[in-house]
Amino acid sequence: MNVAIKPEPSGGQAAARRHFSDINVMVAGQGGDGSLTIASLLSALFAHRGFHLYSTSNIASRIKGGHAAAYLRASVKPSGCMGDVIDLLVAFDDEAVEIAAPAMAPDGIVVFDSSKGPPPTGVLADTIRVFEIPIGRLAVRDLRRDLLKNCIGFGVVTRILGIDDKDAEGSLRHRFRRIPEAAMETNIDAFRLGLANADENGLPAGDSPWTVDEGGREEHLMISGNEAFSFGFLVAGGRFYAGYPITPATEILTWLERRLPQFGGIAMQAEDELSAINLAIGAAMTGVRAMAGSSGPGFVLMQEGVSQLGSAEIPLVVVDCQRAGPSTGMPTKVEQNDIGTMISGDYPRVVLAPADQGDCFEMSIFATNLAQRIQGPVIAALDRALSQDSTTVKPFDLSGVELDTGKRLTPDEIAGLKEYRRYLITDDGVSPWAVPGTPGGENLVTGNERNEWGLVSAEPKNRKRMVEKRARKIESVRGDLPKGKRWGDADAAIGLLGFGTVGAVMERAAERLAKAGVEVQILQPRTLWPVLDETVEFIRARRRVYVIEHNAIGQLAHLVSGGGAPKERMVSILKFDGTPFRAVDLVDFILEQEASL
Amino acid sequence: MNVAIKPEPSGGQAAARRHFSDINVMVAGQGGDGSLTIASLLSALFAHRGFHLYSTSNIASRIKGGHAAAYLRASVKPSGCMGDVIDLLVAFDDEAVEIAAPAMAPDGIVVFDSSKGPPPTGVLADTIRVFEIPIGRLAVRDLRRDLLKNCIGFGVVTRILGIDDKDAEGSLRHRFRRIPEAAMETNIDAFRLGLANADENGLPAGDSPWTVDEGGREEHLMISGNEAFSFGFLVAGGRFYAGYPITPATEILTWLERRLPQFGGIAMQAEDELSAINLAIGAAMTGVRAMAGSSGPGFVLMQEGVSQLGSAEIPLVVVDCQRAGPSTGMPTKVEQNDIGTMISGDYPRVVLAPADQGDCFEMSIFATNLAQRIQGPVIAALDRALSQDSTTVKPFDLSGVELDTGKRLTPDEIAGLKEYRRYLITDDGVSPWAVPGTPGGENLVTGNERNEWGLVSAEPKNRKRMVEKRARKIESVRGDLPKGKRWGDADAAIGLLGFGTVGAVMERAAERLAKAGVEVQILQPRTLWPVLDETVEFIRARRRVYVIEHNAIGQLAHLVSGGGAPKERMVSILKFDGTPFRAVDLVDFILEQEASL
Amino acid sequence: MTKTYTPAEPIWCAGCGDFGVQGAIEGAIAQLAIPKHDIIIMAGIGCSGTLQNNVGTYGYHALHGRVLPTSTGVAYANPELTVIAVGGDGDAFAIGAGHFIHTVKRNPNFVYIVMNNSVYGLTKGQDSPTMDAGAAHGIDATRLALSIPGASFIARGFSRWSRQLQELTVAAMEHVRAGRGFAFLEVLSPCVTYHDTYVTWEGMLENLDDDPTYDPTDLAAAFARGVALEAQGRMPAGVIFRSDGGAGRKIPPAMALQDIDPARHIDRYNDIMSSYAV
Amino acid sequence: MTKTYTPAEPIWCAGCGDFGVQGAIEGAIAQLAIPKHDIIIMAGIGCSGTLQNNVGTYGYHALHGRVLPTSTGVAYANPELTVIAVGGDGDAFAIGAGHFIHTVKRNPNFVYIVMNNSVYGLTKGQDSPTMDAGAAHGIDATRLALSIPGASFIARGFSRWSRQLQELTVAAMEHVRAGRGFAFLEVLSPCVTYHDTYVTWEGMLENLDDDPTYDPTDLAAAFARGVALEAQGRMPAGVIFRSDGGAGRKIPPAMALQDIDPARHIDRYNDIMSSYAV
Ligand SMILES: Cc1ncc(C[n+]2csc(CCOP(=O)(O)OP(=O)(O)O)c2C)c(N)n1
Ligand SMILES: Cc1ncc(C[n+]2csc(CCOP(=O)(O)OP(=O)(O)O)c2C)c(N)n1
Ligand code: SF4
Ligand code: SF4
Ligand SMILES: [Mg+2]
Ligand SMILES: [Mg+2]
């Protein structure tokens, strides 16, 4: 990696030329316009240039057609989220311009496909420069293929960014290296057509309005949370997955359907989520490391299964890629609104919240091991953005991965026992586990209350002992549960608290708050349940803590108050309109609050 | 009512004779031994005598046979729960004695069926008097019917209690007034056989070990929470119910299956709980007042439906008769462990907790009206004891019942409108409602986010407005939500907090705490969600509040902390062994705590 | 006249089979001249589950897989309404499979039109339970329905055969409006984006409506015909089975239209209360 | 030998049909001489769902209605085990109806014995979906199974006919152990407490195993026979349908027994990681 593409020495318009080390691009149009492809070509270009990347998309709930937008942030420093404004917009229709306009940087640039006419007037600020290029018409008229809009558009954009034509072409060739030669040349022709049109439209080679930096990052992975989580599960020895298609969790099913069979495993598409979690429970009972996954409406259906795991003491990872609810809600929109559901029910479990895409890998391994250790449910709380958005992360340390089988007994160990009781009362609450097939380990597993042998019993003393035994399992691992990520001034009187996808935005906001004179410390908990002391202490130790979350009722604030943190110190910042927080939102709100206090 | 049965003037053994104004009886044996019948005959006797009653039972999880026990408390003052000890035990087998022994009053009496031999030795305290009567043998030998054990046993017991034989017979005849004459006489013969054997075994007429008071209460109803709740729903105009058999909610289904058709309604046994709540949703959409009900494992399956109600804005009462969990748990045991589930999910709802059996009637009416007002889910939190235990309550005021149809539009009102929007944004959050079939009111109802017309929309501004609109519905009724019941010293620094079935036990405990010099105030909240200010204030205003609940993790404490009450003021008293709190448990614990502080 | 929502433009891909289904429903409503306010279209979740937005009747968007119990609730509570449930094959035969069986058994008065495309369109093309995957055959829902006692109307249409599709829709609606019970109409409605089957399916269909020897009241024969056609790589279309649905069976009254004023019922309420008196 | 749990005494009412089922299972295990530790009995919730406690094998008590997916998970993850799922008719055909269809379709290698008593025994006698209520017939699960592609073994026994019941149980277990797929055995198992049907059912049964002309591989004929018998107020017993279940189809490997040490797979894991490199 890290091939430097030298920016051209700047030509005319030097005064207006901006140099970017952090740029936000949006490409939008009707679904099928190839927006996603242009974004991914740009992605490859910036990756080549050593930038850190973050990419997301926004697809309307129409089925085909309908507005589709792809976003890309490329920055020299890692960002972990989109920026506050859009610097460059490639728009294939009026709607794209209208949607983007409020978020456009005042000195931004728009490339507009003018095949059907000029862009809408009065929408964009005057300071924004617009290049009108009939991209669609060119593709159809000159190349007879509408699809080639993407390479034409790419060509134009490289001229705006001041990328050397050869370097751009190199990146394109690299990106398409696996397609047939003829197809490659067609794409290159389209790219060149884009360049030619750029020439004619005020974007000559060597005289670009903008230039971009060199990144210089080491080799990274560009990966989404769902991919990283799936990969972690595989590496942690996960061999069975069951799910049911649902946005935004489907990619986990797809990923594992492709990969697990290569390792002797299986990923099943169940008839519904009730079935999915019970399929996984069945596999888990045999000792196979298993997982079930879904999103809001399906996760709620999995609750009966989760309580069975808690009661019957079966290890399973359950991943919930949260989306905007309630009910069917807004399937493609971000929210963090299942926390209440994740912690409901009177049984022990652990709820983990990966901090970012890279952490999804680590946490998946941790969750898979932990489920074996506590012989119970471990829930992983992802969210739409963390699940589906891709970003550059450090390569994973595969050689460091270790498996923990907890108290699973080998056949020899069982043979050496005088007596075996599946639900033996132990100090750490975990009972030695014999899986079916082992001679001498015959046992009864049930979701009813039962005695040490697994025979159903409602005897009060036994009941009490069993509830307490199960509770001890969590206490025995509490010290090992993932601590949160912290940034900022450890002594700051003001704190920011938020999990998952909110983390990077808090980090960006903190930098700016510090500049504005408000020092803060950030805690991004990675264990939501049990509520760790560090979280309660974090709040107790501060004058005021802003609890930042994507839901309407402040579920995280509710959770940590229940865990003992003083509610009166907390100020909720809630966003539930389906769009992600921007750093600027947090900064503005907090500065205003702090000024008024 | 209120027919006084004069106690006989006392004969010999006057010194040992105890006089009861509050007595606890347990009748136990193998299922089929008729324990439940003896208890119900005694119930009739005490009712006749003007006592307040509380009755419960405990049936082992064996299917037929297995231990079965019936409990009855009869008291001159209303009790609302069982007492701490058992005064009188009628035992049909050794197991009954073994189970009862730890709870027997030191000066208690046991009537033991000695057909198969003497009672187990070394189990009962020496101070307890035991009358051995071969009840089973008598029934079979003299009357050729094992079933008649119940009337024989009843006869013996009346002699212990010093009830005049004629009065006892009168009560028996009243109780059996609807059975055929011949059967009646067989029962009376058995009763007399019991008396005759009492004569021979140290229990002659006119010389009873105990005497009982006269009650003097007004006419009451003897009713369980499930019956009262079902009845309230009917009276509130409820006409559609759907459920699926599950302990301890089945009685609601059974009750409504019998009664609703008489009023043109219908109660449906669905294929599962998912179907049940959606059947009810369908009915509710047409404007019919509807309800769905279940217990723990089924209630969890209903969650997707509840979120649909919240999202799509459909009025429905959902009743959850909680039982011991997690998962299948202990179906016949009391617990209050679904609170977390009831409040989970990011949508507005109200959760009500009836205070006692009588309140079940009132709260059912309130819930049915409230659902119409807020056009959304109203959850009623019952529990095994409240649901199934019967007690004497004041007759209901039927003439005072009023229906509230909220913003439901009549066809005329719709015809008078210029424009109709199902999800019109309004100040109180409630949108006028046109039910299908009304010309001009055509509308789209959906669990997705949508605009005012019901068309699916994920547009951020619209989304925000819609979430806020829905939230306002709760704010607009907050002031009308049922306040909690309070007892005790309003200025006390110590508080007791608990809901549902815990109420009466707290009341009994408070009386004794006061005697021991610890003044407390009790709050029994009847609205769990939203957390009312009165609850938060109650805790804020006290030095220490004991939060008393039937679950393992302190869900009520968690809930009210989330609502803003300071957690450090709360001390949890949790019971999760399946048996109900006894006043003595609370008194002992609290006195010890208070002494140590 | 009160102004209310403007029916939406369909959001389906050009060429989607669901257009044909919407056309047939609109045609049938017009043909039977039912006022729009007396109709409610109950929809599942899926591409197919957007049809209710486009017609101008009352509409409901159920939870995924729960359109049948919800529709049953509506139909029982207000039998004056014409209830048309619509949805996809995933909705119907995956997550909703249990409800399907029980609805056929219960035989409530409403129409159920399943737009079968053998995929989960909305979630981007996964196989649904009706997909033939290699040697393994998908579920034939008409045969499934035949196996359930209570079945009263079972038919299959093809979204490209619009004349017959409208006829079948009308027949289903008439069945329901005559109180004969549940009318199940499966429509082969190809998904051009993920599984374009117009040609294959058209080639496989045998139209029973064209076969004068076919007796749709013979349950065993209907089943046998399906099995025989399957062995030839074919499948039946048209009215596959019909019975009188126990016509004349007790239909619950229109609860939605009842007077529930407690004053009207106070005597009977009092009777109930006194049964608890002690 | 390690001491483990002592099998429980059955808790069924005296005379309950479920005793016969337990006897047949124990007999079949003995006949096939399968070690107890290689067997897992997976049970539903209900009276029937206590059988697993009484036999001495591995046992599992599922969530109500979910015994089929759970058993499928077990059977896929560890094909070395002999998996016997048992449960009630409520469990199977009410709350579990959807899973039943999909399990027949998936055809995993395990036995499923449904103790059909037409009631919910444990919750005190409500009608289950198989109850004939007046004119309305209950679901005939063998016919339901016939309607699903993938069905490979469908039989019905009667808990009082113990010899045949054990034969059927053995046949089901052999089907499964030969990798032919899902063996569904419905046992008419009367509930003496809430719905005592020993006499009625015995009178209704026609034992197909005694009919040399009956061909259990003919799907349409099997269905037709059920319909014809029903019209006479009767029902079939014995092996109703069997196919080779696509014998030889790929059975997933025994994941439970695999080596998942990451070191063993590190090269392939690295390959996957490099596909994300930028
Ligand atoms: C409980 C739940 N699980 C999953 C989903 C995601 N989901 C939406 S539509 C759909 C399937 C659609 O397939 P089908 O019913 O065949 O409709 P089509 O789109 O093909 O018309 C799924 C799985 C959901 N909305 N709810
Ligand atoms: C989700 C859920 N709903 C309801 C119940 C209550 N329940 C326990 S057993 C049972 C039905 C038992 O009937 P069946 O399956 O026929 O078994 P049987 O007792 O007749 O053998 C029900 C409804 C439950 N345990 N879980
Ligand atoms: S994806 Fe398929 S089913 Fe959905 S609208 Fe497009 S063609 Fe129709
Ligand atoms: S209640 Fe019925 S099914 Fe249950 S054990 Fe008794 S006889 Fe058997
Ligand atoms: Mg489909
Ligand atoms: Mg049963």
JSON list of N, CA and C in Angstrom, two decimals, chain A residues 166-206:
[
{"chain": "A", "resi": 166, "resn": "LYS", "atom": "N", "xyz": [-2.88, 9.79, -15.36]},
{"chain": "A", "resi": 166, "resn": "LYS", "atom": "CA", "xyz": [-2.32, 8.44, -15.39]},
{"chain": "A", "resi": 166, "resn": "LYS", "atom": "C", "xyz": [-2.52, 7.71, -14.09]},
{"chain": "A", "resi": 167, "resn": "ASP", "atom": "N", "xyz": [-2.34, 8.46, -13.02]},
{"chain": "A", "resi": 167, "resn": "ASP", "atom": "CA", "xyz": [-2.53, 7.83, -11.72]},
{"chain": "A", "resi": 167, "resn": "ASP", "atom": "C", "xyz": [-3.99, 7.39, -11.56]},
{"chain": "A", "resi": 168, "resn": "ALA", "atom": "N", "xyz": [-4.88, 8.25, -12.01]},
{"chain": "A", "resi": 168, "resn": "ALA", "atom": "CA", "xyz": [-6.30, 7.92, -11.91]},
{"chain": "A", "resi": 168, "resn": "ALA", "atom": "C", "xyz": [-6.60, 6.67, -12.73]},
{"chain": "A", "resi": 169, "resn": "GLU", "atom": "N", "xyz": [-6.06, 6.66, -13.94]},
{"chain": "A", "resi": 169, "resn": "GLU", "atom": "CA", "xyz": [-6.28, 5.49, -14.79]},
{"chain": "A", "resi": 169, "resn": "GLU", "atom": "C", "xyz": [-5.68, 4.24, -14.16]},
{"chain": "A", "resi": 170, "resn": "GLY", "atom": "N", "xyz": [-4.54, 4.40, -13.54]},
{"chain": "A", "resi": 170, "resn": "GLY", "atom": "CA", "xyz": [-3.91, 3.27, -12.85]},
{"chain": "A", "resi": 170, "resn": "GLY", "atom": "C", "xyz": [-4.80, 2.71, -11.76]},
{"chain": "A", "resi": 171, "resn": "SER", "atom": "N", "xyz": [-5.37, 3.61, -11.03]},
{"chain": "A", "resi": 171, "resn": "SER", "atom": "CA", "xyz": [-6.25, 3.18, -9.95]},
{"chain": "A", "resi": 171, "resn": "SER", "atom": "C", "xyz": [-7.47, 2.44, -10.51]},
{"chain": "A", "resi": 172, "resn": "LEU", "atom": "N", "xyz": [-7.99, 2.97, -11.62]},
{"chain": "A", "resi": 172, "resn": "LEU", "atom": "CA", "xyz": [-9.15, 2.35, -12.25]},
{"chain": "A", "resi": 172, "resn": "LEU", "atom": "C", "xyz": [-8.80, 0.94, -12.74]},
{"chain": "A", "resi": 173, "resn": "ARG", "atom": "N", "xyz": [-7.66, 0.83, -13.36]},
{"chain": "A", "resi": 173, "resn": "ARG", "atom": "CA", "xyz": [-7.22, -0.47, -13.87]},
{"chain": "A", "resi": 173, "resn": "ARG", "atom": "C", "xyz": [-7.03, -1.47, -12.72]},
{"chain": "A", "resi": 174, "resn": "HIS", "atom": "N", "xyz": [-6.47, -0.95, -11.65]},
{"chain": "A", "resi": 174, "resn": "HIS", "atom": "CA", "xyz": [-6.28, -1.83, -10.49]},
{"chain": "A", "resi": 174, "resn": "HIS", "atom": "C", "xyz": [-7.64, -2.33, -9.98]},
{"chain": "A", "resi": 175, "resn": "ARG", "atom": "N", "xyz": [-8.55, -1.40, -9.87]},
{"chain": "A", "resi": 175, "resn": "ARG", "atom": "CA", "xyz": [-9.86, -1.72, -9.33]},
{"chain": "A", "resi": 175, "resn": "ARG", "atom": "C", "xyz": [-10.57, -2.77, -10.19]},
{"chain": "A", "resi": 176, "resn": "PHE", "atom": "N", "xyz": [-10.40, -2.65, -11.52]},
{"chain": "A", "resi": 176, "resn": "PHE", "atom": "CA", "xyz": [-11.11, -3.57, -12.43]},
{"chain": "A", "resi": 176, "resn": "PHE", "atom": "C", "xyz": [-10.23, -4.74, -12.88]},
{"chain": "A", "resi": 177, "resn": "ARG", "atom": "N", "xyz": [-9.18, -5.01, -12.14]},
{"chain": "A", "resi": 177, "resn": "ARG", "atom": "CA", "xyz": [-8.17, -5.95, -12.64]},
{"chain": "A", "resi": 177, "resn": "ARG", "atom": "C", "xyz": [-8.72, -7.35, -12.89]},
{"chain": "A", "resi": 178, "resn": "ARG", "atom": "N", "xyz": [-9.86, -7.66, -12.29]},
{"chain": "A", "resi": 178, "resn": "ARG", "atom": "CA", "xyz": [-10.36, -9.04, -12.45]},
{"chain": "A", "resi": 178, "resn": "ARG", "atom": "C", "xyz": [-11.42, -9.17, -13.56]},
{"chain": "A", "resi": 179, "resn": "ILE", "atom": "N", "xyz": [-11.77, -8.07, -14.23]},
{"chain": "A", "resi": 179, "resn": "ILE", "atom": "CA", "xyz": [-12.78, -8.19, -15.30]},
{"chain": "A", "resi": 179, "resn": "ILE", "atom": "C", "xyz": [-12.07, -8.45, -16.63]},
{"chain": "A", "resi": 180, "resn": "PRO", "atom": "N", "xyz": [-12.80, -8.97, -17.61]},
{"chain": "A", "resi": 180, "resn": "PRO", "atom": "CA", "xyz": [-12.18, -9.28, -18.90]},
{"chain": "A", "resi": 180, "resn": "PRO", "atom": "C", "xyz": [-11.58, -8.04, -19.57]},
{"chain": "A", "resi": 181, "resn": "GLU", "atom": "N", "xyz": [-10.56, -8.29, -20.33]},
{"chain": "A", "resi": 181, "resn": "GLU", "atom": "CA", "xyz": [-9.80, -7.24, -21.01]},
{"chain": "A", "resi": 181, "resn": "GLU", "atom": "C", "xyz": [-10.71, -6.25, -21.77]},
{"chain": "A", "resi": 182, "resn": "ALA", "atom": "N", "xyz": [-11.65, -6.79, -22.55]},
{"chain": "A", "resi": 182, "resn": "ALA", "atom": "CA", "xyz": [-12.51, -5.94, -23.38]},
{"chain": "A", "resi": 182, "resn": "ALA", "atom": "C", "xyz": [-13.34, -5.01, -22.51]},
{"chain": "A", "resi": 183, "resn": "ALA", "atom": "N", "xyz": [-13.89, -5.58, -21.47]},
{"chain": "A", "resi": 183, "resn": "ALA", "atom": "CA", "xyz": [-14.71, -4.77, -20.57]},
{"chain": "A", "resi": 183, "resn": "ALA", "atom": "C", "xyz": [-13.85, -3.69, -19.93]},
{"chain": "A", "resi": 184, "resn": "MET", "atom": "N", "xyz": [-12.64, -4.06, -19.58]},
{"chain": "A", "resi": 184, "resn": "MET", "atom": "CA", "xyz": [-11.72, -3.09, -19.00]},
{"chain": "A", "resi": 184, "resn": "MET", "atom": "C", "xyz": [-11.53, -1.91, -19.94]},
{"chain": "A", "resi": 185, "resn": "GLU", "atom": "N", "xyz": [-11.30, -2.20, -21.22]},
{"chain": "A", "resi": 185, "resn": "GLU", "atom": "CA", "xyz": [-11.04, -1.12, -22.17]},
{"chain": "A", "resi": 185, "resn": "GLU", "atom": "C", "xyz": [-12.25, -0.22, -22.35]},
{"chain": "A", "resi": 186, "resn": "THR", "atom": "N", "xyz": [-13.44, -0.83, -22.32]},
{"chain": "A", "resi": 186, "resn": "THR", "atom": "CA", "xyz": [-14.66, -0.02, -22.39]},
{"chain": "A", "resi": 186, "resn": "THR", "atom": "C", "xyz": [-14.71, 0.96, -21.23]},
{"chain": "A", "resi": 187, "resn": "ASN", "atom": "N", "xyz": [-14.38, 0.46, -20.05]},
{"chain": "A", "resi": 187, "resn": "ASN", "atom": "CA", "xyz": [-14.40, 1.33, -18.89]},
{"chain": "A", "resi": 187, "resn": "ASN", "atom": "C", "xyz": [-13.36, 2.45, -19.00]},
{"chain": "A", "resi": 188, "resn": "ILE", "atom": "N", "xyz": [-12.19, 2.07, -19.51]},
{"chain": "A", "resi": 188, "resn": "ILE", "atom": "CA", "xyz": [-11.15, 3.09, -19.66]},
{"chain": "A", "resi": 188, "resn": "ILE", "atom": "C", "xyz": [-11.58, 4.13, -20.70]},
{"chain": "A", "resi": 189, "resn": "ASP", "atom": "N", "xyz": [-12.21, 3.67, -21.77]},
{"chain": "A", "resi": 189, "resn": "ASP", "atom": "CA", "xyz": [-12.72, 4.62, -22.77]},
{"chain": "A", "resi": 189, "resn": "ASP", "atom": "C", "xyz": [-13.67, 5.62, -22.12]},
{"chain": "A", "resi": 190, "resn": "ALA", "atom": "N", "xyz": [-14.55, 5.08, -21.30]},
{"chain": "A", "resi": 190, "resn": "ALA", "atom": "CA", "xyz": [-15.52, 5.95, -20.64]},
{"chain": "A", "resi": 190, "resn": "ALA", "atom": "C", "xyz": [-14.80, 6.96, -19.75]},
{"chain": "A", "resi": 191, "resn": "PHE", "atom": "N", "xyz": [-13.84, 6.46, -19.01]},
{"chain": "A", "resi": 191, "resn": "PHE", "atom": "CA", "xyz": [-13.04, 7.35, -18.15]},
{"chain": "A", "resi": 191, "resn": "PHE", "atom": "C", "xyz": [-12.43, 8.47, -18.97]},
{"chain": "A", "resi": 192, "resn": "ARG", "atom": "N", "xyz": [-11.87, 8.10, -20.13]},
{"chain": "A", "resi": 192, "resn": "ARG", "atom": "CA", "xyz": [-11.21, 9.12, -20.97]},
{"chain": "A", "resi": 192, "resn": "ARG", "atom": "C", "xyz": [-12.22, 10.09, -21.55]},
{"chain": "A", "resi": 193, "resn": "LEU", "atom": "N", "xyz": [-13.39, 9.56, -21.84]},
{"chain": "A", "resi": 193, "resn": "LEU", "atom": "CA", "xyz": [-14.46, 10.45, -22.30]},
{"chain": "A", "resi": 193, "resn": "LEU", "atom": "C", "xyz": [-14.77, 11.47, -21.21]},
{"chain": "A", "resi": 194, "resn": "GLY", "atom": "N", "xyz": [-14.78, 11.00, -19.99]},
{"chain": "A", "resi": 194, "resn": "GLY", "atom": "CA", "xyz": [-14.98, 11.91, -18.85]},
{"chain": "A", "resi": 194, "resn": "GLY", "atom": "C", "xyz": [-13.90, 12.98, -18.83]},
{"chain": "A", "resi": 195, "resn": "LEU", "atom": "N", "xyz": [-12.65, 12.57, -19.00]},
{"chain": "A", "resi": 195, "resn": "LEU", "atom": "CA", "xyz": [-11.55, 13.53, -18.99]},
{"chain": "A", "resi": 195, "resn": "LEU", "atom": "C", "xyz": [-11.71, 14.55, -20.12]},
{"chain": "A", "resi": 196, "resn": "ALA", "atom": "N", "xyz": [-12.06, 14.03, -21.29]},
{"chain": "A", "resi": 196, "resn": "ALA", "atom": "CA", "xyz": [-12.22, 14.92, -22.45]},
{"chain": "A", "resi": 196, "resn": "ALA", "atom": "C", "xyz": [-13.29, 15.96, -22.18]},
{"chain": "A", "resi": 197, "resn": "ASN", "atom": "N", "xyz": [-14.37, 15.52, -21.60]},
{"chain": "A", "resi": 197, "resn": "ASN", "atom": "CA", "xyz": [-15.43, 16.46, -21.28]},
{"chain": "A", "resi": 197, "resn": "ASN", "atom": "C", "xyz": [-15.05, 17.42, -20.18]},
{"chain": "A", "resi": 198, "resn": "ALA", "atom": "N", "xyz": [-14.24, 16.95, -19.27]},
{"chain": "A", "resi": 198, "resn": "ALA", "atom": "CA", "xyz": [-13.74, 17.84, -18.23]},
{"chain": "A", "resi": 198, "resn": "ALA", "atom": "C", "xyz": [-12.93, 18.96, -18.90]},
{"chain": "A", "resi": 199, "resn": "ASP", "atom": "N", "xyz": [-12.08, 18.56, -19.85]},
{"chain": "A", "resi": 199, "resn": "ASP", "atom": "CA", "xyz": [-11.31, 19.55, -20.61]},
{"chain": "A", "resi": 199, "resn": "ASP", "atom": "C", "xyz": [-12.21, 20.64, -21.14]},
{"chain": "A", "resi": 200, "resn": "GLU", "atom": "N", "xyz": [-13.30, 20.23, -21.75]},
{"chain": "A", "resi": 200, "resn": "GLU", "atom": "CA", "xyz": [-14.19, 21.20, -22.41]},
{"chain": "A", "resi": 200, "resn": "GLU", "atom": "C", "xyz": [-14.98, 22.04, -21.42]},
{"chain": "A", "resi": 201, "resn": "ASN", "atom": "N", "xyz": [-15.03, 21.59, -20.17]},
{"chain": "A", "resi": 201, "resn": "ASN", "atom": "CA", "xyz": [-15.91, 22.26, -19.22]},
{"chain": "A", "resi": 201, "resn": "ASN", "atom": "C", "xyz": [-15.18, 22.91, -18.07]},
{"chain": "A", "resi": 202, "resn": "GLY", "atom": "N", "xyz": [-14.03, 23.44, -18.41]},
{"chain": "A", "resi": 202, "resn": "GLY", "atom": "CA", "xyz": [-13.33, 24.22, -17.39]},
{"chain": "A", "resi": 202, "resn": "GLY", "atom": "C", "xyz": [-12.53, 23.41, -16.41]},
{"chain": "A", "resi": 203, "resn": "LEU", "atom": "N", "xyz": [-12.29, 22.14, -16.76]},
{"chain": "A", "resi": 203, "resn": "LEU", "atom": "CA", "xyz": [-11.50, 21.31, -15.85]},
{"chain": "A", "resi": 203, "resn": "LEU", "atom": "C", "xyz": [-10.33, 20.66, -16.60]},
{"chain": "A", "resi": 204, "resn": "PRO", "atom": "N", "xyz": [-9.47, 21.51, -17.16]},
{"chain": "A", "resi": 204, "resn": "PRO", "atom": "CA", "xyz": [-8.35, 20.96, -17.93]},
{"chain": "A", "resi": 204, "resn": "PRO", "atom": "C", "xyz": [-7.37, 20.24, -17.02]},
{"chain": "A", "resi": 205, "resn": "ALA", "atom": "N", "xyz": [-6.65, 19.30, -17.63]},
{"chain": "A", "resi": 205, "resn": "ALA", "atom": "CA", "xyz": [-5.60, 18.61, -16.86]},
{"chain": "A", "resi": 205, "resn": "ALA", "atom": "C", "xyz": [-4.60, 19.63, -16.37]},
{"chain": "A", "resi": 206, "resn": "GLY", "atom": "N", "xyz": [-4.16, 19.45, -15.18]},
{"chain": "A", "resi": 206, "resn": "GLY", "atom": "CA", "xyz": [-3.12, 20.33, -14.66]},
{"chain": "A", "resi": 206, "resn": "GLY", "atom": "C", "xyz": [-3.63, 21.65, -14.14]}
]
